[in-house]
Short mmCIF file of N, CA, C and O in Angstrom, two decimals:
data_model
loop_
_atom_site.label_atom_id
_atom_site.label_comp_id
_atom_site.label_asym_id
_atom_site.label_seq_id
_atom_site.Cartn_x
_atom_site.Cartn_y
_atom_site.Cartn_z
N MET A 1 137.22 201.93 -48.89
CA MET A 1 136.28 201.34 -47.88
C MET A 1 137.17 200.59 -46.86
O MET A 1 136.86 200.66 -46.05
N THR A 2 138.11 200.18 -47.82
CA THR A 2 139.22 199.28 -46.65
C THR A 2 140.68 199.80 -46.64
O THR A 2 141.21 200.28 -47.58
N THR A 3 141.33 199.69 -45.49
CA THR A 3 142.81 199.39 -45.44
C THR A 3 143.14 198.54 -44.53
O THR A 3 142.67 198.22 -43.48
N PRO A 4 144.42 197.99 -45.13
CA PRO A 4 145.03 196.77 -44.16
C PRO A 4 145.74 197.52 -43.10
O PRO A 4 146.06 198.70 -42.82
N THR A 5 145.46 196.98 -41.94
CA THR A 5 145.94 197.43 -40.64
C THR A 5 147.60 197.33 -40.49
O THR A 5 148.07 198.21 -39.78
N SER A 6 148.18 196.49 -41.21
CA SER A 6 149.62 196.32 -41.39
C SER A 6 149.71 195.50 -42.62
O SER A 6 148.97 194.78 -43.10
N SER A 7 151.32 195.31 -43.24
CA SER A 7 151.52 194.43 -44.35
C SER A 7 151.26 193.25 -44.10
O SER A 7 151.14 192.43 -45.01
N GLU A 8 151.58 192.82 -42.91
CA GLU A 8 151.47 191.06 -42.78
C GLU A 8 150.24 190.78 -41.94
O GLU A 8 149.94 189.54 -41.69
N SER A 9 149.36 191.85 -41.90
CA SER A 9 148.10 191.45 -41.02
C SER A 9 146.86 190.81 -42.00
O SER A 9 146.88 191.01 -42.85
N SER A 10 146.09 190.13 -41.11
CA SER A 10 145.17 189.72 -41.64
C SER A 10 143.66 190.42 -41.45
O SER A 10 142.64 189.58 -41.42
N THR A 11 143.76 191.34 -40.79
CA THR A 11 142.77 192.33 -40.59
C THR A 11 142.72 193.68 -41.30
O THR A 11 144.06 194.16 -41.48
N VAL A 12 141.67 194.11 -41.79
CA VAL A 12 141.42 195.32 -42.74
C VAL A 12 140.61 196.31 -41.81
O VAL A 12 139.59 195.52 -41.09
N PHE A 13 140.79 197.46 -42.04
CA PHE A 13 140.04 198.42 -41.53
C PHE A 13 139.07 198.90 -42.35
O PHE A 13 139.20 198.95 -43.47
N VAL A 14 137.65 198.90 -42.22
CA VAL A 14 136.52 199.37 -43.22
C VAL A 14 135.91 200.26 -42.60
O VAL A 14 135.49 200.58 -41.63
N ARG A 15 135.58 201.39 -43.54
CA ARG A 15 135.13 202.39 -43.14
C ARG A 15 133.93 203.01 -44.15
O ARG A 15 133.61 202.19 -45.23
N GLY A 16 132.77 204.01 -44.13
CA GLY A 16 131.91 204.26 -45.07
C GLY A 16 130.70 203.39 -44.58
O GLY A 16 129.79 203.22 -45.87
N LEU A 17 130.84 202.93 -43.76
CA LEU A 17 129.06 202.07 -43.46
C LEU A 17 128.18 202.89 -43.01
O LEU A 17 128.40 203.54 -41.99
N PRO A 18 127.32 202.12 -43.34
CA PRO A 18 125.90 203.03 -42.98
C PRO A 18 125.65 202.70 -41.37
O PRO A 18 126.18 201.73 -41.01
N SER A 19 124.78 203.52 -40.82
CA SER A 19 124.70 203.26 -39.24
C SER A 19 123.98 202.39 -38.90
O SER A 19 124.06 201.68 -37.77
N THR A 20 123.12 201.52 -39.91
CA THR A 20 122.20 200.55 -39.49
C THR A 20 122.96 199.13 -39.80
O THR A 20 122.26 198.37 -40.09
N THR A 21 124.14 199.07 -40.32
CA THR A 21 124.80 198.04 -40.53
C THR A 21 124.93 197.03 -39.71
O THR A 21 125.43 197.62 -38.68
N VAL A 22 124.88 195.59 -39.62
CA VAL A 22 125.03 194.78 -38.64
C VAL A 22 126.17 193.74 -38.98
O VAL A 22 126.62 193.88 -40.37
N ARG A 23 126.73 193.09 -38.39
CA ARG A 23 127.99 192.19 -38.31
C ARG A 23 127.85 191.25 -39.71
O ARG A 23 128.43 191.11 -40.12
N SER A 24 126.42 190.53 -39.76
CA SER A 24 126.29 189.62 -40.82
C SER A 24 126.54 190.26 -41.88
O SER A 24 126.88 189.59 -42.99
N GLU A 25 126.08 191.59 -42.08
CA GLU A 25 126.03 192.25 -43.57
C GLU A 25 127.61 192.62 -43.59
O GLU A 25 127.96 192.36 -45.10
N LEU A 26 128.36 192.92 -42.85
CA LEU A 26 129.66 193.32 -42.88
C LEU A 26 130.22 192.00 -43.35
O LEU A 26 131.28 191.93 -44.31
N THR A 27 130.04 190.78 -42.91
CA THR A 27 130.77 189.54 -43.17
C THR A 27 130.51 189.09 -44.87
O THR A 27 131.37 188.58 -45.25
N ALA A 28 129.06 189.78 -44.85
CA ALA A 28 128.67 189.01 -46.17
C ALA A 28 129.34 190.05 -47.38
O ALA A 28 129.51 189.62 -48.44
N LEU A 29 129.74 191.19 -47.15
CA LEU A 29 130.58 191.82 -47.92
C LEU A 29 131.66 191.44 -48.22
O LEU A 29 132.36 191.65 -49.50
N PHE A 30 132.40 190.74 -47.55
CA PHE A 30 133.94 190.37 -47.74
C PHE A 30 134.11 188.73 -47.43
O PHE A 30 135.23 188.30 -48.14
N ASP A 31 133.02 187.78 -47.33
CA ASP A 31 133.20 186.39 -47.54
C ASP A 31 133.53 185.62 -48.67
O ASP A 31 134.00 184.57 -49.04
N HIS A 32 133.25 186.51 -49.61
CA HIS A 32 133.75 186.25 -51.25
C HIS A 32 134.98 186.16 -51.62
O HIS A 32 135.71 185.92 -52.50
N ILE A 33 135.79 187.26 -50.74
CA ILE A 33 136.95 187.19 -51.03
C ILE A 33 137.96 186.10 -50.32
O ILE A 33 138.86 185.52 -50.77
N GLY A 34 137.49 185.93 -49.21
CA GLY A 34 138.25 184.35 -48.55
C GLY A 34 137.63 184.24 -47.12
O GLY A 34 136.45 185.22 -46.96
N PRO A 35 138.00 183.12 -46.30
CA PRO A 35 137.09 183.25 -45.20
C PRO A 35 137.32 184.29 -44.20
O PRO A 35 138.48 184.53 -43.97
N VAL A 36 136.23 184.67 -43.50
CA VAL A 36 136.11 185.74 -42.73
C VAL A 36 136.26 184.97 -41.30
O VAL A 36 135.12 184.32 -40.69
N LYS A 37 137.13 185.45 -40.59
CA LYS A 37 137.21 184.75 -39.18
C LYS A 37 136.54 185.66 -38.10
O LYS A 37 135.79 185.19 -37.31
N LYS A 38 136.39 186.68 -38.25
CA LYS A 38 135.75 187.74 -37.19
C LYS A 38 135.44 189.25 -37.87
O LYS A 38 136.12 189.48 -38.68
N CYS A 39 134.51 189.60 -37.49
CA CYS A 39 134.10 191.12 -37.71
C CYS A 39 133.74 191.57 -36.76
O CYS A 39 132.99 191.17 -35.96
N SER A 40 134.00 192.94 -36.85
CA SER A 40 133.58 193.83 -35.54
C SER A 40 133.37 195.14 -35.89
O SER A 40 133.90 195.78 -36.64
N LEU A 41 132.03 195.65 -35.58
CA LEU A 41 131.74 196.90 -35.84
C LEU A 41 131.73 197.98 -34.54
O LEU A 41 131.30 197.34 -33.50
N ILE A 42 132.20 198.73 -34.60
CA ILE A 42 132.52 200.21 -33.77
C ILE A 42 131.03 200.59 -33.69
O ILE A 42 130.57 201.12 -34.48
N LYS A 43 130.38 200.51 -32.22
CA LYS A 43 128.81 201.11 -31.88
C LYS A 43 129.02 202.34 -31.29
O LYS A 43 129.88 202.50 -30.23
N ASN A 44 128.12 202.93 -31.14
CA ASN A 44 127.55 204.10 -30.30
C ASN A 44 127.18 203.60 -28.97
O ASN A 44 126.92 202.03 -29.18
N ASN A 45 126.80 204.34 -27.87
CA ASN A 45 125.96 203.83 -26.86
C ASN A 45 124.86 203.02 -27.30
O ASN A 45 124.12 202.14 -26.35
N ASP A 46 123.91 203.84 -27.95
CA ASP A 46 122.87 203.29 -28.61
C ASP A 46 122.84 202.01 -29.54
O ASP A 46 121.64 201.64 -30.07
N GLN A 47 123.86 201.31 -29.69
CA GLN A 47 124.08 200.04 -30.28
C GLN A 47 124.40 200.31 -31.92
O GLN A 47 124.18 199.50 -32.32
N THR A 48 124.16 201.40 -32.39
CA THR A 48 124.18 201.64 -34.05
C THR A 48 125.91 201.88 -34.31
O THR A 48 126.40 202.36 -33.72
N SER A 49 125.74 201.49 -35.45
CA SER A 49 127.28 201.75 -35.99
C SER A 49 128.22 203.02 -36.09
O SER A 49 127.01 203.50 -36.65
N LEU A 50 128.88 203.25 -35.81
CA LEU A 50 129.60 204.57 -36.02
C LEU A 50 130.05 204.41 -37.35
O LEU A 50 130.88 205.68 -37.87
N GLY A 51 130.00 203.72 -38.17
CA GLY A 51 130.30 203.84 -39.76
C GLY A 51 131.88 203.14 -40.11
O GLY A 51 132.27 203.28 -41.16
N PHE A 52 132.20 202.20 -39.24
CA PHE A 52 133.74 201.67 -39.44
C PHE A 52 133.79 200.48 -38.39
O PHE A 52 132.98 200.31 -37.57
N GLY A 53 134.64 199.59 -38.91
CA GLY A 53 135.10 198.26 -38.34
C GLY A 53 136.01 197.35 -38.62
O GLY A 53 136.95 198.25 -39.65
N PHE A 54 135.93 196.59 -38.39
CA PHE A 54 137.47 195.67 -38.81
C PHE A 54 136.72 194.43 -39.34
O PHE A 54 135.92 193.66 -38.92
N VAL A 55 137.71 193.88 -40.30
CA VAL A 55 137.18 192.31 -40.74
C VAL A 55 138.45 191.40 -40.52
O VAL A 55 139.92 191.86 -41.13
N LYS A 56 138.47 190.29 -40.01
CA LYS A 56 139.57 189.82 -39.79
C LYS A 56 139.31 188.54 -40.58
O LYS A 56 138.52 187.43 -40.33
N PHE A 57 140.48 188.24 -41.64
CA PHE A 57 140.71 186.95 -42.79
C PHE A 57 141.29 185.74 -42.02
O PHE A 57 142.05 186.31 -40.85
N LEU A 58 140.98 184.54 -42.53
CA LEU A 58 142.18 183.44 -41.90
C LEU A 58 143.30 183.73 -42.61
O LEU A 58 144.51 183.40 -41.64
N GLN A 59 143.46 184.28 -43.48
CA GLN A 59 144.99 184.62 -44.42
C GLN A 59 145.40 185.87 -44.36
O GLN A 59 144.66 186.98 -44.84
N PRO A 60 146.33 186.13 -44.00
CA PRO A 60 146.87 187.87 -44.58
C PRO A 60 146.69 187.99 -46.23
O PRO A 60 146.71 189.23 -46.38
N SER A 61 147.08 187.01 -47.12
CA SER A 61 146.68 187.20 -48.47
C SER A 61 145.27 187.61 -48.81
O SER A 61 144.96 188.32 -49.81
N HIS A 62 144.62 187.15 -47.80
CA HIS A 62 142.96 187.54 -48.07
C HIS A 62 142.69 189.07 -47.78
O HIS A 62 141.86 189.76 -48.32
N ALA A 63 143.39 189.45 -46.77
CA ALA A 63 143.11 190.93 -46.17
C ALA A 63 143.65 191.65 -47.37
O ALA A 63 143.36 192.91 -47.53
N ALA A 64 144.89 191.29 -47.88
CA ALA A 64 145.54 192.13 -48.70
C ALA A 64 144.51 192.54 -50.27
O ALA A 64 144.59 193.43 -50.83
N SER A 65 144.11 191.21 -50.33
CA SER A 65 142.98 191.29 -51.64
C SER A 65 141.78 191.93 -51.23
O SER A 65 141.50 192.98 -52.27
N ALA A 66 141.59 192.25 -50.51
CA ALA A 66 140.02 192.73 -49.94
C ALA A 66 140.56 194.15 -50.01
O ALA A 66 140.08 195.12 -50.44
N ALA A 67 141.69 194.59 -49.41
CA ALA A 67 142.13 195.87 -49.57
C ALA A 67 142.38 196.56 -50.91
O ALA A 67 142.18 197.71 -51.31
N ALA A 68 143.16 195.77 -51.69
CA ALA A 68 143.05 196.01 -53.37
C ALA A 68 141.96 196.05 -54.11
O ALA A 68 141.96 196.96 -54.75
N THR A 69 141.04 195.27 -53.76
CA THR A 69 139.77 195.08 -54.83
C THR A 69 138.68 195.84 -53.86
O THR A 69 137.87 196.65 -54.89
N MET A 70 138.46 196.50 -52.53
CA MET A 70 137.44 197.09 -51.94
C MET A 70 137.82 198.23 -51.78
O MET A 70 136.80 199.06 -51.55
N ASN A 71 139.00 198.83 -51.76
CA ASN A 71 139.33 200.40 -51.40
C ASN A 71 138.75 201.25 -52.44
O ASN A 71 139.08 201.10 -53.54
N GLY A 72 137.91 202.06 -51.71
CA GLY A 72 137.57 203.10 -52.69
C GLY A 72 136.35 202.72 -53.59
O GLY A 72 135.64 203.56 -54.20
N VAL A 73 135.74 201.61 -53.29
CA VAL A 73 134.60 200.93 -54.14
C VAL A 73 133.29 200.98 -53.35
O VAL A 73 133.15 200.93 -52.18
N GLN A 74 132.38 201.64 -53.79
CA GLN A 74 130.81 201.55 -53.51
C GLN A 74 130.25 200.29 -53.88
O GLN A 74 130.29 200.04 -55.20
N VAL A 75 129.71 199.53 -52.82
CA VAL A 75 128.81 198.44 -53.39
C VAL A 75 127.35 198.89 -52.86
O VAL A 75 127.42 199.53 -51.70
N GLU A 76 126.84 198.04 -53.13
CA GLU A 76 125.17 197.97 -52.65
C GLU A 76 124.93 196.31 -52.22
O GLU A 76 125.23 195.43 -52.75
N HIS A 77 124.74 196.21 -50.88
CA HIS A 77 123.99 194.98 -50.30
C HIS A 77 122.84 194.98 -49.77
O HIS A 77 122.78 196.04 -48.60
N SER A 78 122.04 194.09 -49.54
CA SER A 78 120.71 194.42 -49.04
C SER A 78 119.97 195.60 -49.18
O SER A 78 119.58 196.11 -47.92
N GLY A 79 120.03 196.24 -50.19
CA GLY A 79 119.47 197.61 -50.27
C GLY A 79 120.33 198.68 -49.35
O GLY A 79 119.56 199.84 -49.44
N LYS A 80 121.60 198.60 -49.05
CA LYS A 80 122.30 199.63 -48.29
C LYS A 80 123.42 199.89 -49.26
O LYS A 80 124.38 199.07 -50.04
N LYS A 81 123.77 201.15 -49.11
CA LYS A 81 125.09 201.62 -50.06
C LYS A 81 126.35 201.72 -49.11
O LYS A 81 126.01 202.49 -48.09
N TYR A 82 127.25 201.09 -49.70
CA TYR A 82 128.59 200.98 -48.74
C TYR A 82 129.90 201.71 -49.76
O TYR A 82 129.81 201.34 -50.82
N LYS A 83 130.54 202.67 -49.43
CA LYS A 83 131.41 203.29 -49.98
C LYS A 83 132.46 203.16 -49.34
O LYS A 83 133.04 203.35 -48.06
#
């Protein structure tokens, strides 16, 4: 599900998102790990998610923790499955 963008980065790459995912849902998936500074969903022209995005944490250690704990994990949130 997640990959750090670099070893010192506070940003993780997230994939496997349903096309109906909205930014607040993406934030909610990760805010238990640490404070989320920004979430970005990459979208089609019709504004639906392409199934991936980025989560930027306040601290690089939170990004590393997210990558370690969420990578390859399937979670369900708001009735949607994320893998």
